[in-house]
Short mmCIF file of C-alpha atoms and ligand atoms in Angstrom, two decimals:
data_model
loop_
_atom_site.label_atom_id
_atom_site.label_comp_id
_atom_site.label_asym_id
_atom_site.label_seq_id
_atom_site.Cartn_x
_atom_site.Cartn_y
_atom_site.Cartn_z
CA MET A 23 8.50 3.77 -35.07
CA LEU A 24 5.89 2.92 -32.43
CA PHE A 25 6.61 0.05 -30.01
CA MET A 26 4.13 -1.71 -27.74
CA ASN A 27 5.18 -4.21 -25.12
CA GLN A 28 3.40 -7.34 -23.94
CA SER A 29 -0.14 -6.34 -24.79
CA LEU A 30 -2.90 -8.88 -25.31
CA VAL A 31 -3.89 -9.20 -28.97
CA LYS A 32 -7.24 -10.74 -30.06
CA ASN A 33 -8.53 -11.44 -33.55
CA TRP A 34 -11.91 -10.02 -34.62
CA SER A 35 -13.97 -13.02 -33.53
CA GLU A 36 -11.94 -13.32 -30.29
CA SER A 37 -11.30 -17.02 -30.98
CA VAL A 38 -7.55 -16.28 -31.04
CA SER A 39 -5.69 -14.37 -28.32
CA PHE A 40 -2.01 -14.13 -27.50
CA SER A 41 0.64 -11.81 -26.05
CA PRO A 42 3.58 -11.08 -28.33
CA LYS A 43 6.77 -9.74 -26.68
CA GLU A 44 6.58 -6.60 -28.82
CA ILE A 45 4.35 -5.05 -31.46
CA LEU A 46 6.12 -2.81 -33.94
CA TYR A 47 4.56 -0.19 -36.19
CA PRO A 48 7.31 0.79 -38.70
CA ASN A 49 7.01 4.00 -40.72
CA SER A 50 9.14 3.06 -43.73
CA ILE A 51 10.63 0.23 -45.78
CA HIS A 52 14.04 1.17 -44.35
CA GLU A 53 12.76 0.61 -40.79
CA ILE A 54 11.33 -2.80 -41.71
CA VAL A 55 14.62 -3.89 -43.28
CA GLU A 56 16.44 -2.85 -40.08
CA ILE A 57 13.96 -4.82 -37.94
CA VAL A 58 14.42 -7.97 -40.07
CA LYS A 59 18.21 -7.72 -39.95
CA LEU A 60 18.21 -7.17 -36.15
CA ALA A 61 15.73 -10.05 -35.64
CA ASN A 62 18.09 -12.32 -37.63
CA GLU A 63 21.08 -11.30 -35.52
CA GLN A 64 19.13 -11.90 -32.31
CA ASN A 65 17.48 -15.11 -33.61
CA ARG A 66 14.01 -13.69 -33.09
CA LYS A 67 10.83 -14.63 -34.92
CA ILE A 68 8.54 -12.22 -36.80
CA ARG A 69 4.82 -12.50 -37.63
CA MET A 70 2.87 -9.92 -39.59
CA MET A 71 -0.62 -8.75 -38.72
CA GLY A 72 -3.13 -6.90 -40.86
CA SER A 73 -6.54 -6.01 -39.41
CA LYS A 74 -6.72 -9.25 -37.32
CA HIS A 75 -9.82 -10.51 -39.16
CA SER A 76 -8.64 -14.04 -39.88
CA PHE A 77 -10.55 -16.75 -38.03
CA SER A 78 -7.49 -19.08 -37.93
CA PRO A 79 -4.49 -18.29 -35.71
CA LEU A 80 -2.47 -16.83 -38.59
CA ILE A 81 -1.08 -13.83 -36.71
CA THR A 82 -0.29 -15.60 -33.42
CA SER A 83 3.15 -14.69 -32.12
CA THR A 84 5.05 -14.97 -28.87
CA ASP A 85 7.87 -12.81 -30.12
CA LEU A 86 7.78 -9.91 -32.64
CA LEU A 87 4.51 -8.83 -34.25
CA ILE A 88 4.61 -6.21 -36.99
CA SER A 89 1.74 -4.07 -38.22
CA LEU A 90 1.90 -1.94 -41.38
CA ASP A 91 -0.90 0.37 -40.16
CA ARG A 92 1.56 3.25 -40.64
CA LEU A 93 2.24 2.31 -44.24
CA GLN A 94 -1.10 3.04 -45.84
CA GLY A 95 -2.45 4.74 -48.94
CA LEU A 96 -2.51 4.81 -52.69
CA ILE A 97 0.97 5.52 -54.08
CA ASN A 98 0.06 6.09 -57.74
CA ILE A 99 -2.15 4.93 -60.60
CA ASP A 100 -0.94 4.19 -64.10
CA LYS A 101 -4.13 5.27 -65.86
CA VAL A 102 -3.07 3.86 -69.24
CA LYS A 103 -2.42 0.36 -67.91
CA GLN A 104 -5.10 0.69 -65.16
CA ILE A 105 -2.70 -0.48 -62.47
CA ALA A 106 -2.57 1.03 -58.99
CA GLU A 107 0.40 0.87 -56.62
CA ILE A 108 -0.61 0.70 -52.97
CA TRP A 109 1.06 0.38 -49.57
CA ALA A 110 0.38 -3.13 -48.25
CA GLY A 111 -1.03 -1.90 -44.91
CA THR A 112 -3.82 0.10 -46.60
CA LYS A 113 -7.32 -0.79 -45.32
CA LEU A 114 -9.65 -1.79 -48.14
CA SER A 115 -12.18 0.89 -47.13
CA THR A 116 -9.50 3.60 -47.46
CA LEU A 117 -8.35 2.11 -50.75
CA GLY A 118 -11.91 2.13 -52.12
CA ASN A 119 -12.32 5.83 -51.30
CA GLU A 120 -8.88 6.80 -52.66
CA LEU A 121 -9.37 4.87 -55.91
CA ALA A 122 -12.89 6.35 -56.34
CA LYS A 123 -11.47 9.89 -56.08
CA GLN A 124 -9.31 9.03 -59.12
CA GLY A 125 -12.26 7.38 -60.95
CA TYR A 126 -11.25 3.76 -60.32
CA ALA A 127 -12.28 0.74 -58.26
CA GLN A 128 -11.20 -2.81 -57.40
CA GLU A 129 -12.94 -5.26 -59.74
CA ASN A 130 -14.26 -7.36 -56.86
CA LEU A 131 -14.33 -7.38 -53.04
CA GLY A 132 -15.48 -9.65 -50.23
CA ASP A 133 -18.22 -9.11 -47.67
CA ILE A 134 -16.29 -6.57 -45.54
CA ASN A 135 -13.79 -3.79 -46.28
CA VAL A 136 -11.85 -3.43 -43.06
CA GLN A 137 -9.05 -5.83 -43.96
CA SER A 138 -5.57 -4.62 -44.88
CA LEU A 139 -4.69 -5.08 -48.54
CA ALA A 140 -1.92 -7.59 -47.71
CA GLY A 141 -4.07 -9.44 -45.18
CA ALA A 142 -6.87 -9.82 -47.72
CA LEU A 143 -4.73 -10.74 -50.70
CA LEU A 144 -2.38 -13.18 -48.99
CA THR A 145 -5.10 -15.39 -47.54
CA GLY A 146 -7.27 -16.20 -50.57
CA THR A 147 -9.99 -13.71 -49.65
CA HIS A 148 -12.67 -13.67 -52.31
CA GLY A 149 -15.93 -12.12 -53.33
CA THR A 150 -18.63 -13.66 -55.52
CA GLY A 151 -19.26 -13.95 -59.24
CA ASN A 152 -18.86 -16.61 -61.93
CA ASN A 153 -16.14 -14.73 -63.71
CA PHE A 154 -13.89 -13.68 -60.83
CA GLY A 155 -11.03 -15.37 -59.10
CA ILE A 156 -9.87 -14.68 -55.55
CA LEU A 157 -8.72 -11.10 -54.79
CA SER A 158 -5.04 -11.97 -55.34
CA THR A 159 -5.83 -12.59 -59.03
CA GLN A 160 -5.90 -8.76 -59.20
CA LEU A 161 -2.16 -8.72 -58.39
CA GLU A 162 0.34 -7.43 -60.96
CA GLU A 163 3.47 -6.87 -58.83
CA VAL A 164 4.53 -7.33 -55.20
CA THR A 165 7.38 -5.70 -53.29
CA VAL A 166 8.51 -7.91 -50.44
CA ILE A 167 11.23 -7.94 -47.78
CA LEU A 168 12.57 -11.50 -47.52
CA GLY A 169 13.76 -13.18 -44.31
CA THR A 170 17.28 -12.06 -45.16
CA GLY A 171 16.28 -8.38 -45.21
CA GLU A 172 16.61 -8.27 -49.00
CA LEU A 173 14.04 -6.08 -50.80
CA VAL A 174 12.68 -7.95 -53.83
CA THR A 175 10.08 -7.15 -56.50
CA CYS A 176 8.15 -9.97 -58.13
CA SER A 177 5.65 -10.15 -60.99
CA ARG A 178 4.67 -12.60 -63.75
CA GLU A 179 7.92 -11.61 -65.52
CA ILE A 180 10.36 -11.01 -62.63
CA ASN A 181 10.88 -13.61 -59.86
CA SER A 182 7.75 -15.32 -61.20
CA ASP A 183 7.92 -18.34 -58.86
CA LEU A 184 7.83 -16.05 -55.84
CA PHE A 185 4.98 -14.03 -57.42
CA HIS A 186 2.83 -17.13 -58.00
CA ALA A 187 3.51 -18.49 -54.53
CA ILE A 188 2.99 -15.22 -52.68
CA GLY A 189 -0.64 -14.86 -53.84
CA VAL A 190 -1.86 -17.10 -51.02
CA SER A 191 1.12 -17.29 -48.65
CA PHE A 192 -0.28 -16.27 -45.23
CA GLY A 193 2.71 -14.01 -44.57
CA LEU A 194 5.16 -16.92 -44.74
CA LEU A 195 7.27 -15.72 -47.69
CA GLY A 196 8.30 -12.34 -46.36
CA ILE A 197 6.94 -8.92 -45.40
CA VAL A 198 4.90 -7.50 -48.26
CA VAL A 199 5.32 -3.75 -48.31
CA LYS A 200 3.77 -2.61 -51.62
CA MET A 201 1.43 -4.14 -54.14
CA LYS A 202 0.39 -3.24 -57.67
CA ILE A 203 -3.13 -4.36 -58.57
CA ARG A 204 -5.30 -4.16 -61.67
CA VAL A 205 -8.16 -1.70 -61.26
CA ILE A 206 -11.26 -0.92 -63.36
CA PRO A 207 -13.01 2.37 -64.10
CA LEU A 208 -15.42 3.35 -61.34
CA ALA A 209 -18.96 2.22 -62.25
CA THR A 210 -22.44 2.36 -60.74
CA TYR A 211 -23.96 -0.92 -59.54
CA GLU A 212 -27.40 -2.07 -58.49
CA TYR A 213 -27.49 -4.26 -55.39
CA LYS A 214 -30.60 -6.34 -54.71
CA SER A 215 -31.44 -8.43 -51.68
CA LYS A 216 -34.48 -10.64 -52.07
CA ARG A 217 -36.31 -13.34 -50.15
CA ILE A 218 -37.29 -16.34 -52.29
CA ILE A 219 -38.39 -19.93 -51.70
CA VAL A 220 -35.62 -22.52 -51.70
CA GLU A 221 -37.32 -24.51 -54.50
CA GLU A 222 -37.29 -21.35 -56.67
CA LEU A 223 -33.54 -21.11 -56.13
CA LYS A 224 -32.98 -24.75 -57.05
CA ASN A 225 -35.06 -24.38 -60.25
CA ASN A 226 -33.33 -21.15 -61.34
CA LEU A 227 -29.80 -21.59 -60.01
CA GLU A 228 -28.08 -21.85 -63.38
CA GLU A 229 -29.82 -18.74 -64.67
CA LEU A 230 -29.15 -16.75 -61.47
CA LYS A 231 -25.45 -17.66 -61.67
CA THR A 232 -25.20 -16.70 -65.31
CA ILE A 233 -27.19 -13.47 -65.60
CA ASN A 234 -25.77 -11.82 -62.48
CA LYS A 235 -22.25 -10.38 -62.32
CA HIS A 236 -22.24 -11.12 -58.59
CA PHE A 237 -24.58 -13.60 -56.92
CA GLU A 238 -24.74 -15.32 -53.54
CA PHE A 239 -27.35 -16.77 -51.24
CA TYR A 240 -27.94 -17.54 -47.58
CA LEU A 241 -29.84 -20.56 -46.32
CA PHE A 242 -31.74 -20.76 -43.07
CA PRO A 243 -32.27 -24.23 -41.52
CA TYR A 244 -35.91 -25.11 -40.72
CA ALA A 245 -37.13 -22.33 -43.05
CA LYS A 246 -38.54 -22.43 -46.57
CA GLU A 247 -37.24 -18.98 -47.51
CA ILE A 248 -33.68 -18.06 -48.41
CA GLN A 249 -31.94 -14.75 -49.09
CA ILE A 250 -30.37 -14.05 -52.46
CA LYS A 251 -28.05 -11.10 -53.10
CA THR A 252 -27.12 -9.88 -56.57
CA MET A 253 -24.98 -7.03 -57.90
CA ASN A 254 -24.92 -5.79 -61.46
CA MET A 255 -23.65 -2.73 -63.31
CA THR A 256 -26.37 -0.23 -64.10
CA LEU A 257 -26.93 3.05 -65.93
CA LYS A 258 -29.53 4.07 -63.31
CA GLU A 259 -28.67 7.06 -61.18
CA SER A 260 -27.26 6.37 -57.74
CA LYS A 261 -29.31 7.31 -54.72
CA SER A 262 -28.27 8.08 -51.17
CA LEU A 263 -27.40 4.77 -49.51
CA LYS A 264 -27.79 6.04 -45.95
CA TRP A 265 -31.36 4.84 -45.27
CA GLU A 266 -30.95 1.42 -46.96
CA LYS A 267 -27.57 0.85 -45.30
CA TRP A 268 -29.08 1.80 -41.93
CA LYS A 269 -32.03 -0.60 -42.49
CA ILE A 270 -29.72 -3.49 -43.50
CA SER A 271 -27.32 -2.77 -40.66
CA THR A 272 -30.19 -2.70 -38.14
CA LEU A 273 -31.61 -6.00 -39.38
CA GLU A 274 -28.33 -7.83 -40.04
CA ASN A 275 -26.64 -6.56 -36.87
CA ASN A 276 -28.98 -5.40 -34.09
CA LEU A 277 -31.95 -7.69 -34.72
CA PHE A 278 -29.70 -10.59 -35.62
CA PHE A 279 -27.67 -9.99 -32.42
CA LEU A 280 -30.84 -10.18 -30.31
CA MET A 281 -31.95 -13.36 -32.05
CA SER A 282 -28.54 -14.99 -31.71
CA GLU A 283 -28.44 -14.13 -27.99
CA MET A 284 -31.92 -15.63 -27.53
CA VAL A 285 -30.78 -18.90 -29.11
CA ARG A 286 -27.60 -18.90 -27.03
CA LEU A 287 -29.66 -18.58 -23.84
CA PHE A 288 -32.58 -20.76 -24.96
CA PRO A 289 -31.29 -23.23 -27.61
CA LYS A 290 -34.74 -24.75 -28.02
CA LEU A 291 -35.82 -21.55 -29.77
CA SER A 292 -33.39 -22.13 -32.61
CA ARG A 293 -36.00 -23.48 -35.05
CA ILE A 294 -38.44 -20.64 -34.60
CA VAL A 295 -35.67 -18.00 -34.55
CA SER A 296 -34.20 -19.33 -37.79
CA ARG A 297 -37.67 -19.15 -39.43
CA ILE A 298 -38.20 -15.58 -38.16
CA SER A 299 -34.73 -14.63 -39.47
CA ALA A 300 -35.61 -15.98 -42.91
CA LYS A 301 -38.93 -14.11 -42.92
CA SER A 302 -37.13 -10.88 -41.85
CA VAL A 303 -34.88 -10.84 -44.92
CA PRO A 304 -35.37 -7.42 -46.45
CA ASN A 305 -36.33 -7.02 -50.09
CA SER A 306 -34.10 -4.05 -50.80
CA ILE A 307 -32.38 -2.28 -53.67
CA MET A 308 -29.36 0.02 -53.47
CA ILE A 309 -27.65 1.88 -56.31
CA GLY A 310 -24.13 3.16 -55.80
CA TYR A 311 -20.46 2.58 -56.49
CA SER A 312 -19.13 -0.96 -56.08
CA HIS A 313 -16.86 -0.17 -53.12
CA GLU A 314 -19.90 1.22 -51.27
CA LEU A 315 -22.08 -1.81 -52.01
CA PHE A 316 -19.83 -4.87 -51.71
CA SER A 317 -19.17 -4.44 -48.02
CA THR A 318 -21.48 -5.03 -45.09
CA GLU A 319 -21.05 -3.92 -41.50
CA ARG A 320 -20.59 -7.03 -39.35
CA LYS A 321 -21.12 -6.40 -35.64
CA VAL A 322 -22.34 -9.86 -34.60
CA LYS A 323 -19.27 -12.01 -33.89
CA PHE A 324 -19.03 -15.40 -35.56
CA ASN A 325 -16.41 -17.94 -36.62
CA GLU A 326 -16.50 -19.15 -40.17
CA MET A 327 -15.27 -22.25 -42.04
CA GLU A 328 -15.31 -22.49 -45.78
CA TYR A 329 -15.35 -25.49 -48.08
CA ASN A 330 -14.96 -25.42 -51.84
CA ILE A 331 -17.41 -27.75 -53.52
CA PRO A 332 -17.44 -28.38 -57.30
CA LYS A 333 -20.37 -26.43 -58.68
CA GLU A 334 -22.16 -29.49 -60.10
CA TYR A 335 -22.53 -30.80 -56.52
CA MET A 336 -23.67 -27.48 -55.01
CA VAL A 337 -27.39 -28.16 -54.75
CA GLU A 338 -26.86 -31.67 -53.45
CA ALA A 339 -24.32 -30.42 -50.91
CA PHE A 340 -26.47 -27.69 -49.38
CA THR A 341 -29.64 -29.87 -49.45
CA ARG A 342 -27.83 -32.61 -47.53
CA ILE A 343 -26.33 -30.17 -44.99
CA ILE A 344 -29.77 -28.71 -44.28
CA ASP A 345 -31.27 -32.23 -44.11
CA VAL A 346 -28.70 -33.33 -41.53
CA ILE A 347 -29.31 -30.25 -39.37
CA GLU A 348 -33.06 -30.77 -39.49
CA LYS A 349 -33.03 -34.57 -39.03
CA GLN A 350 -30.62 -34.41 -36.13
CA LYS A 351 -32.65 -31.50 -34.72
CA TYR A 352 -29.46 -29.55 -34.07
CA LYS A 353 -29.96 -26.56 -31.82
CA PHE A 354 -28.47 -24.53 -34.56
CA ILE A 355 -26.86 -21.42 -33.20
CA PHE A 356 -27.37 -19.28 -36.22
CA GLN A 357 -24.69 -16.72 -35.60
CA LEU A 358 -21.99 -19.37 -35.79
CA ASN A 359 -23.26 -20.68 -39.03
CA VAL A 360 -24.65 -17.80 -40.97
CA ASP A 361 -21.82 -17.82 -43.48
CA LEU A 362 -21.25 -21.55 -43.45
CA LEU A 363 -23.76 -21.92 -46.21
CA LYS A 364 -22.96 -18.79 -48.06
CA VAL A 365 -22.25 -20.05 -51.54
CA ILE A 366 -19.37 -18.46 -53.35
CA ILE A 367 -19.23 -19.15 -57.05
CA PHE A 368 -15.96 -19.18 -58.90
CA GLY A 369 -15.57 -19.56 -62.63
C1 LIG B 16 -16.70 -10.42 -40.56
C2 LIG B 16 -15.75 -11.07 -41.55
C3 LIG B 16 -16.14 -11.17 -42.89
C4 LIG B 16 -15.29 -11.77 -43.82
N1 LIG B 16 -15.71 -11.87 -45.11
C5 LIG B 16 -14.96 -12.51 -46.00
C6 LIG B 16 -15.38 -12.70 -47.35
O1 LIG B 16 -16.45 -12.21 -47.76
N2 LIG B 16 -14.59 -13.40 -48.20
C7 LIG B 16 -13.40 -13.96 -47.78
O2 LIG B 16 -12.76 -14.64 -48.56
N3 LIG B 16 -12.94 -13.77 -46.53
C8 LIG B 16 -13.68 -13.08 -45.64
N4 LIG B 16 -13.21 -12.91 -44.36
C9 LIG B 16 -11.85 -13.35 -44.03
C10 LIG B 16 -10.82 -12.18 -44.18
O3 LIG B 16 -10.93 -11.55 -45.45
C11 LIG B 16 -9.41 -12.74 -44.09
O4 LIG B 16 -9.25 -13.42 -42.89
C12 LIG B 16 -8.30 -11.68 -44.23
O5 LIG B 16 -7.07 -12.31 -44.18
C13 LIG B 16 -8.33 -10.65 -43.14
O6 LIG B 16 -7.43 -9.58 -43.44
P1 LIG B 16 -6.61 -8.89 -42.28
O7 LIG B 16 -6.03 -7.63 -42.82
O8 LIG B 16 -7.43 -8.80 -41.05
O9 LIG B 16 -5.40 -9.92 -42.10
P2 LIG B 16 -4.91 -10.67 -40.77
O10 LIG B 16 -5.94 -11.64 -40.34
O11 LIG B 16 -4.42 -9.69 -39.78
O12 LIG B 16 -3.67 -11.47 -41.39
C14 LIG B 16 -3.89 -12.44 -42.37
C15 LIG B 16 -2.57 -13.03 -42.86
O13 LIG B 16 -1.86 -12.06 -43.62
C16 LIG B 16 -0.51 -11.94 -43.14
N5 LIG B 16 -0.10 -10.54 -43.38
C17 LIG B 16 -0.76 -9.41 -43.05
N6 LIG B 16 -0.10 -8.34 -43.49
C18 LIG B 16 1.01 -8.81 -44.11
C19 LIG B 16 2.14 -8.19 -44.79
N7 LIG B 16 2.22 -6.88 -44.92
N8 LIG B 16 3.08 -8.98 -45.31
C20 LIG B 16 3.02 -10.32 -45.16
N9 LIG B 16 2.02 -10.95 -44.55
C21 LIG B 16 1.02 -10.20 -44.04
C22 LIG B 16 -0.60 -12.31 -41.66
O14 LIG B 16 0.62 -12.76 -41.14
C23 LIG B 16 -1.62 -13.45 -41.74
O15 LIG B 16 -0.97 -14.66 -42.09
C24 LIG B 16 -14.01 -12.30 -43.41
C25 LIG B 16 -13.62 -12.14 -42.06
C26 LIG B 16 -14.46 -11.56 -41.14
C27 LIG B 16 -14.04 -11.43 -39.72
#
């Protein structure tokens, strides 16, 4: 097992930083059980960390911090039941590639794929789409080490209370070591990013939500244009994603970084920068496997808050938020708010 003493730990956005007494990287379930038992004897406190991508201080610890980076990978797939068993420390990007090699995929993913499986599933991480729940609705079984050191399996049938609670438990119900999730056969998808006028969105929202398997949009204050993103299964042949991914990454990271820095230094430019950002939205199409298309590279740091709003109030809610920003003439620092208005649609 790897130990690290007193190093400074920061989350992705660098809004959270702390120095745990020790960081432990166990290699096996047995080692984790031993750590938990020893911590109990010594009255020490344990926090788990995944890929440190939570914006809230969920992984903050002044004592023992444990990472499952050494417990990664696909354990097996039951191809009849379409259920995969996976080590909880597995990064979603690794999982996507390993599942694809076997001809399978996760049914839905969020905007990035660098999270650990446990970190993503235990925090209510979600993607988009009218017919999908949060990622932990993919769960079929969880193997967890409780605070006593006891190794327990839970599912809808066994220890069902624990199973239902653990889905969004922020690491508070024990150390999750393995998970079984439902998977679907690997399929080709068409991803489209398009710039449209906000009025067009309002007039066609119901249709856009219904006809697209995955749909989301981004609003820009002070601008008439918005970005919509859709993803649907297709029978079209996949093309190399390198050029389109490079184009999107350059626009959404490098150009966006420059614009955000400009607004940080000269807040008065916010209105014009937001309008330029809206006009720079690429009209692009990519065809590939879902695990290649769901995720975006995010190099520009931001902090994000999310609110769930009943869908019947969605248009009113985003119209009023934009109105307030514009009426109050907020020097809107775009990079802090880019995902604030990202609309996630649940069933
Ligand atoms: C750029 C960016 C984009 C994002 N996009 C989305 C998005 O599209 N949709 C969305 O919903 N969210 C999104 N998020 C949020 C992100 O998915 C969550 O914060 C997720 O929890 C991060 O996973 P992680 O592996 O980094 O977990 P961490 O942040 O490291 O940990 C999260 C929680 O899980 C616990 N934990 C970790 N491993 C274990 C374990 N083995 N056993 C028990 N508990 C454990 C930790 O104690 C902590 O409470 C985004 C975040 C960023 C920075």
